Amino acid sequence: MSTGEEPSPHGEPKKFDPTFKGPIKNRSCTDVICCLIFIVSIIGYIIVGIVAWTNGDPRKVIYATDSRGEFCGQIGSTNEHKPFLFYFNILKCASPLLLLKLQCPTTQICVQKCPDSFESFITSYQLRRVKPNKWKNYIKFCRPGFTDSGKSPAEILRDQDCPTFLTPSKPFTRRCFPNLETSKGVIMVNNRTNFNLDDGGIVNATQLMEGAKGANLVLEAREVAMKVFEDYTKSWYWILIGMVIALVISLIFVVLLRYIATVMVWLSILLVIAALGYGIFHCYMEYASLKGIQGSDVTIKDLGVQTDLRVYLHLRQTWLAFMIILIIVEIIIIIILIFLRKRIAIAIALIKEASRAIGYIMSSLLFPLITFILLLFCIAYWAITAVYLSTSSKAVYKVFDNETTCNYTAMNCDPGTFSDSLIKKQCPEAQCSFAFYGGDSYYHRYLTLFQFYNLFLFFWLINFVIALGEVTLAGAFASYYWAFNKPADMPAFPVMSSMGRALRYHVGSLAFGSLILAIVQIIRVVLEYVDQKVKGAQNKVAKFVLGCLKCCFWCLEKFLKFLNRNAYIMIAIYGNNFCTSAKNAFFLLMRNIIRVVVLDKVTDFLLFLGKLLIVGGVGILGFFFFTNRIKIMEDRTPTLNYYWLPLLTLIVGSYLVAHGFFSVYAMCVDTLFLCFLEDLERNDGSNEKPYFMPKKLLKVLKKKNA
């Protein structure tokens, strides 16, 4: 029978090592295979981008193009005097294909003007001798080069030379859309609800409206975008001023934390509680003032979605909802503070030490700018590549003829050279007609796969850039903690030294951790896509399972982010591979789970309150300014279509600015905390094994060196 102690399920505590002086300098490359895969993937990403930029044309998103890919109204082209785009069958524009390929799956031609009356092809064809002007007007909407060459009507429609019918239309952003009207809730076109076709079918105004909606999807977004652009041109200056204010306040806050951390932390807590209290009072006063006012009792559900958010501020339900939310937040914060009041002193000591570390390594405050620039580059590359991939589809033309008499039926053809081709000579009745948007090349066949690859690499690169920032700062702050005589024992350029080690030895490990996170994120995207697809389904079991999966993967992503962050700290200190570092970090935290919960998370909570104070203060100031409630600034307040958009931009921008400063603090605190836990395990305060933690932290923890 064994009498020894049972091994700990979370590994053995760190042993004293007299040679350990912080981040290990003699290290080797880690996770080399993943590094090679990462490099090959980036090369593939660049190739996908180059191919997309070669084949795509982003002008298709904005400007009208016909089925041949020619822009309507382009000077110097055959369409110079044809500025409007006409759809042969606008009913097909209701297809979801529009969202995937930014094209309506029907023949499109450029025309001089939109049709102004309902005409049927068969009727116009039969009366072409009696009413030649009517027929002449109709063939203006047939394919370029079409002539009445003795074809039968069935052959003309089969070859898609002309549209089956014309609908009264009017131009909107250079596209011809049905001239829809509403009378007593009934949708009509030119005072008619139905149009009879020659084949006995009926097209009603509602069907035309659905088709127009599909074709108009991108255009409506463009109209809103123009208003948004106008608002930004009027308010960008003030948004910039607001972000500068947030920058100055954040900088002052960080500097003051170094000298009066206790005062700043408690002041932040009290101000956040006071601000929430005022918010509750203000919401109640607004709620009470709307009592009895006509229209104020309308529910948000009945009102629906409105682009002008000021409409919601006239509803009592809006202010009631705000008041309830603020009360819940206020209660949660107060309860947290009551239960964790004894641990706040230790958390403040940790924040003070983080302030000292940042004071010795001031370049750490500028490092988030490098991360931000790299993130912007990744986002821009992904967005541009996505647009070019979406506009890579080309009009595909096929040979249409009797399969028994022509062996070339359904083969690809070029309408520009088809009349002189061998196919036309062997099959005189054959026609080269528009079939669909896409392409038969390998590139076009796997276009959806390329879009998926673009999104996946985007997630991978974004996570890699964030990981590089975290491991760089962790290495710099770890060199501060493990310097026994601070700052004499610290390296000259801790941030650059740490970044150099990360790029030289640990690209593979950072890529490995980023890859795991990217896989989970892409799975979440797929689940969201499936959720949108089955929203109208009645299968409650499927909805429940999907909801559970979404929740599980959300939790998994949060856990992986936490684990990766601590693994990167271990990589920065010891230089091990990702799996070993993640295991060691996890076991270290589990051996000190109480301290993790009540100390590290308390510190994160206090930093969050500071961030909330800065963002909330700038946001409230921006709200009063953009809603013209500051009397001394009334003449300078810009008139906006959507005041909430610049305000939201200001809040997001202020958050990013504050987050840039506080993320350095958070990374510093997390690194110092992990080093602090190891320090407690390695050392005991004796002359042989002294603690590396500063005297103030020793005093708070009631420990001391001999």
XYZ file of C-alpha atoms in Angstrom, residues 100-386:
287
model
C -25.054 36.371 -52.815
C -23.982 37.664 -56.222
C -25.279 41.251 -56.260
C -27.031 40.480 -59.557
C -30.626 39.806 -60.527
C -30.848 36.430 -62.358
C -32.558 37.672 -65.515
C -31.441 39.275 -68.771
C -30.685 42.973 -68.281
C -30.184 45.618 -70.961
C -29.493 49.348 -70.992
C -32.338 51.469 -72.404
C -32.871 55.115 -73.283
C -36.027 55.377 -71.195
C -38.203 53.106 -69.050
C -41.491 51.663 -70.445
C -44.528 53.816 -69.679
C -47.356 51.359 -70.427
C -48.199 47.680 -70.098
C -47.497 45.816 -73.327
C -47.560 42.123 -74.195
C -44.998 40.771 -76.651
C -47.417 38.449 -78.467
C -50.019 41.188 -78.911
C -47.450 43.723 -80.085
C -45.947 41.177 -82.483
C -49.289 40.259 -84.010
C -50.221 43.940 -84.510
C -46.800 44.992 -85.775
C -48.180 45.599 -89.308
C -51.246 47.471 -88.085
C -49.489 49.473 -85.350
C -45.837 49.700 -86.467
C -44.986 52.473 -83.998
C -46.113 50.319 -81.083
C -43.948 47.431 -82.306
C -41.033 49.788 -82.939
C -41.296 51.039 -79.361
C -41.467 47.477 -78.011
C -38.282 46.259 -79.726
C -36.372 49.086 -78.022
C -36.546 46.833 -74.963
C -35.237 43.772 -76.821
C -31.619 42.689 -76.812
C -29.194 44.955 -78.715
C -28.979 43.930 -82.355
C -32.388 42.250 -82.422
C -34.264 42.588 -85.728
C -37.565 41.211 -86.907
C -35.856 38.535 -89.007
C -38.768 36.195 -89.532
C -38.436 34.307 -86.249
C -41.637 33.030 -84.726
C -42.748 34.582 -81.418
C -42.008 31.307 -79.613
C -38.461 31.298 -80.966
C -37.904 34.937 -79.958
C -39.055 34.276 -76.395
C -37.128 31.006 -76.253
C -33.930 32.772 -77.275
C -34.659 35.571 -74.784
C -34.405 38.166 -77.502
C -37.292 40.173 -76.035
C -39.138 40.383 -72.708
C -42.487 38.606 -72.386
C -44.185 41.814 -71.264
C -43.473 45.423 -70.386
C -44.663 47.054 -67.155
C -45.216 50.791 -66.570
C -42.010 51.799 -64.827
C -40.116 54.784 -63.594
C -36.361 55.186 -63.130
C -34.902 54.994 -59.655
C -31.114 55.238 -59.302
C -30.927 54.443 -63.028
C -32.959 51.226 -62.762
C -36.436 50.731 -64.195
C -38.834 49.658 -61.439
C -42.614 49.123 -61.659
C -44.543 52.343 -61.034
C -46.189 51.085 -57.846
C -49.012 52.963 -56.145
C -51.183 52.284 -53.100
C -54.863 53.137 -52.956
C -56.873 52.195 -49.839
C -54.275 49.580 -48.953
C -54.356 47.984 -52.433
C -51.109 47.861 -54.437
C -51.553 48.949 -58.070
C -49.543 49.809 -61.156
C -51.122 52.522 -63.317
C -54.433 52.023 -61.475
C -54.449 48.301 -62.291
C -53.908 45.373 -59.917
C -53.570 42.561 -62.497
C -52.124 42.197 -65.970
C -53.190 39.361 -68.282
C -50.490 37.575 -70.258
C -50.943 35.984 -73.695
C -50.371 32.499 -72.326
C -53.337 32.892 -69.965
C -51.227 33.738 -66.942
C -51.716 36.737 -64.693
C -49.135 39.042 -63.158
C -50.416 41.072 -60.224
C -49.005 44.265 -58.753
C -47.944 42.522 -55.535
C -45.669 40.154 -57.468
C -44.113 43.109 -59.230
C -43.580 44.812 -55.901
C -41.765 41.756 -54.490
C -39.504 41.672 -57.514
C -38.807 45.370 -57.214
C -38.015 44.950 -53.526
C -35.381 42.365 -54.336
C -33.799 44.470 -57.064
C -34.048 47.548 -54.857
C -32.420 45.949 -51.810
C -28.950 47.346 -52.419
C -30.359 50.644 -53.668
C -32.328 51.368 -50.487
C -29.160 50.763 -48.518
C -27.400 53.197 -50.823
C -30.010 55.906 -50.193
C -29.638 55.500 -46.430
C -25.855 55.456 -46.877
C -26.011 58.840 -48.625
C -27.894 60.335 -45.641
C -25.408 58.723 -43.268
C -22.532 60.137 -45.322
C -24.148 63.575 -45.181
C -24.432 63.340 -41.387
C -20.800 62.345 -41.071
C -19.648 65.237 -43.267
C -21.456 67.601 -40.884
C -20.439 65.967 -37.620
C -17.009 64.364 -38.147
C -15.284 67.375 -36.623
C -17.331 67.127 -33.425
C -16.899 63.339 -33.257
C -13.144 63.859 -33.445
C -13.288 66.473 -30.675
C -15.293 64.054 -28.508
C -12.726 61.289 -29.053
C -9.896 63.700 -28.182
C -11.765 64.515 -24.958
C -12.005 60.781 -24.229
C -8.261 60.456 -24.965
C -7.359 63.289 -22.580
C -9.635 61.982 -19.810
C -8.252 58.430 -20.213
C -4.677 59.715 -20.057
C -5.403 61.811 -16.958
C -7.179 58.834 -15.379
C -4.206 56.541 -16.018
C -1.715 59.079 -14.654
C -3.804 59.699 -11.521
C -4.099 55.944 -10.916
C -0.356 55.809 -10.326
C -0.441 58.373 -7.532
C -3.926 58.207 -6.002
C -5.222 54.795 -7.078
C -7.360 54.380 -3.957
C -9.087 57.728 -4.437
C -9.594 57.189 -8.182
C -11.044 53.696 -7.760
C -13.521 54.702 -5.067
C -14.351 57.920 -6.938
C -15.102 55.843 -10.050
C -17.364 53.540 -8.055
C -19.278 56.424 -6.472
C -19.605 58.361 -9.737
C -20.896 55.298 -11.620
C -23.471 54.648 -8.879
C -24.445 58.346 -8.863
C -24.700 58.458 -12.677
C -26.938 55.380 -12.705
C -29.045 56.922 -9.937
C -29.468 60.123 -11.932
C -30.330 58.057 -15.002
C -33.078 56.277 -13.066
C -34.432 59.626 -11.816
C -34.336 61.165 -15.317
C -36.113 58.162 -16.878
C -38.829 58.356 -14.214
C -39.359 62.090 -14.804
C -39.612 61.560 -18.579
C -41.981 58.620 -18.018
C -44.198 60.702 -15.728
C -44.165 63.768 -18.018
C -45.551 61.740 -20.954
C -48.595 60.609 -18.982
C -51.789 61.657 -20.750
C -50.032 62.834 -23.912
C -51.639 61.486 -27.070
C -49.647 58.718 -28.747
C -47.278 58.168 -25.795
C -48.969 54.897 -24.819
C -48.206 53.221 -28.170
C -45.992 50.157 -27.647
C -42.590 49.759 -29.259
C -43.832 46.563 -30.944
C -46.744 48.402 -32.558
C -44.493 51.247 -33.693
C -42.054 48.926 -35.427
C -38.572 49.786 -36.655
C -37.914 53.513 -37.205
C -34.715 55.053 -38.564
C -35.332 58.208 -36.538
C -34.763 57.027 -32.974
C -36.214 60.248 -31.556
C -39.653 58.775 -32.248
C -39.085 56.202 -29.502
C -38.299 58.931 -26.963
C -41.940 60.036 -27.145
C -43.141 56.664 -25.851
C -43.669 55.968 -22.153
C -42.691 52.321 -22.685
C -39.217 53.388 -23.856
C -38.449 55.318 -20.677
C -39.950 52.554 -18.531
C -37.650 50.016 -20.185
C -34.617 52.289 -19.682
C -35.533 52.804 -16.030
C -35.904 49.060 -15.344
C -32.567 48.275 -17.040
C -30.744 50.975 -15.041
C -32.296 49.796 -11.769
C -31.161 46.211 -12.445
C -27.618 47.365 -13.291
C -27.509 49.586 -10.189
C -28.614 46.744 -7.907
C -26.110 44.284 -9.436
C -23.191 46.713 -8.968
C -24.148 47.484 -5.363
C -24.494 43.766 -4.496
C -21.101 42.997 -6.072
C -19.464 45.815 -4.106
C -21.024 44.651 -0.814
C -19.767 41.068 -1.207
C -16.301 42.010 -2.504
C -15.592 45.069 -0.351
C -12.778 43.309 1.583
C -10.988 42.266 -1.602
C -11.067 45.728 -3.145
C -8.019 46.788 -1.055
C -5.897 43.983 -2.566
C -7.231 44.771 -6.040
C -6.297 48.442 -5.566
C -2.781 47.387 -4.525
C -2.542 45.323 -7.718
C -3.745 48.309 -9.764
C -1.140 50.529 -8.056
C 1.562 48.036 -8.976
C 0.251 47.945 -12.556
C 0.466 51.746 -12.596
C 4.085 51.585 -11.446
C 4.897 48.996 -14.114
C 3.303 51.113 -16.847
C 5.155 54.152 -15.468
C 8.470 52.339 -15.995
C 7.342 51.035 -19.411
C 5.555 54.070 -20.905
C 5.969 52.699 -24.435
C 3.342 50.072 -23.508
C 0.655 52.794 -23.741
C 1.591 53.406 -27.387
C 1.757 49.721 -28.358
C -2.056 49.375 -28.809
C -1.678 51.783 -31.768
C 0.392 49.122 -33.573
C -2.268 46.504 -32.800
C -4.996 48.890 -33.955
C -3.238 49.598 -37.280
C -2.727 45.872 -37.931
C -6.400 45.186 -37.125
C -7.505 47.950 -39.508
C -5.333 46.423 -42.239
C -6.884 42.965 -41.690
C -10.426 44.379 -41.708
C -9.763 46.441 -44.862
C -8.207 43.463 -46.700
C -11.123 41.211 -45.771
C -13.785 43.776 -46.737
C -12.178 44.661 -50.082
C -11.632 40.985 -50.956
C -15.243 40.162 -50.015
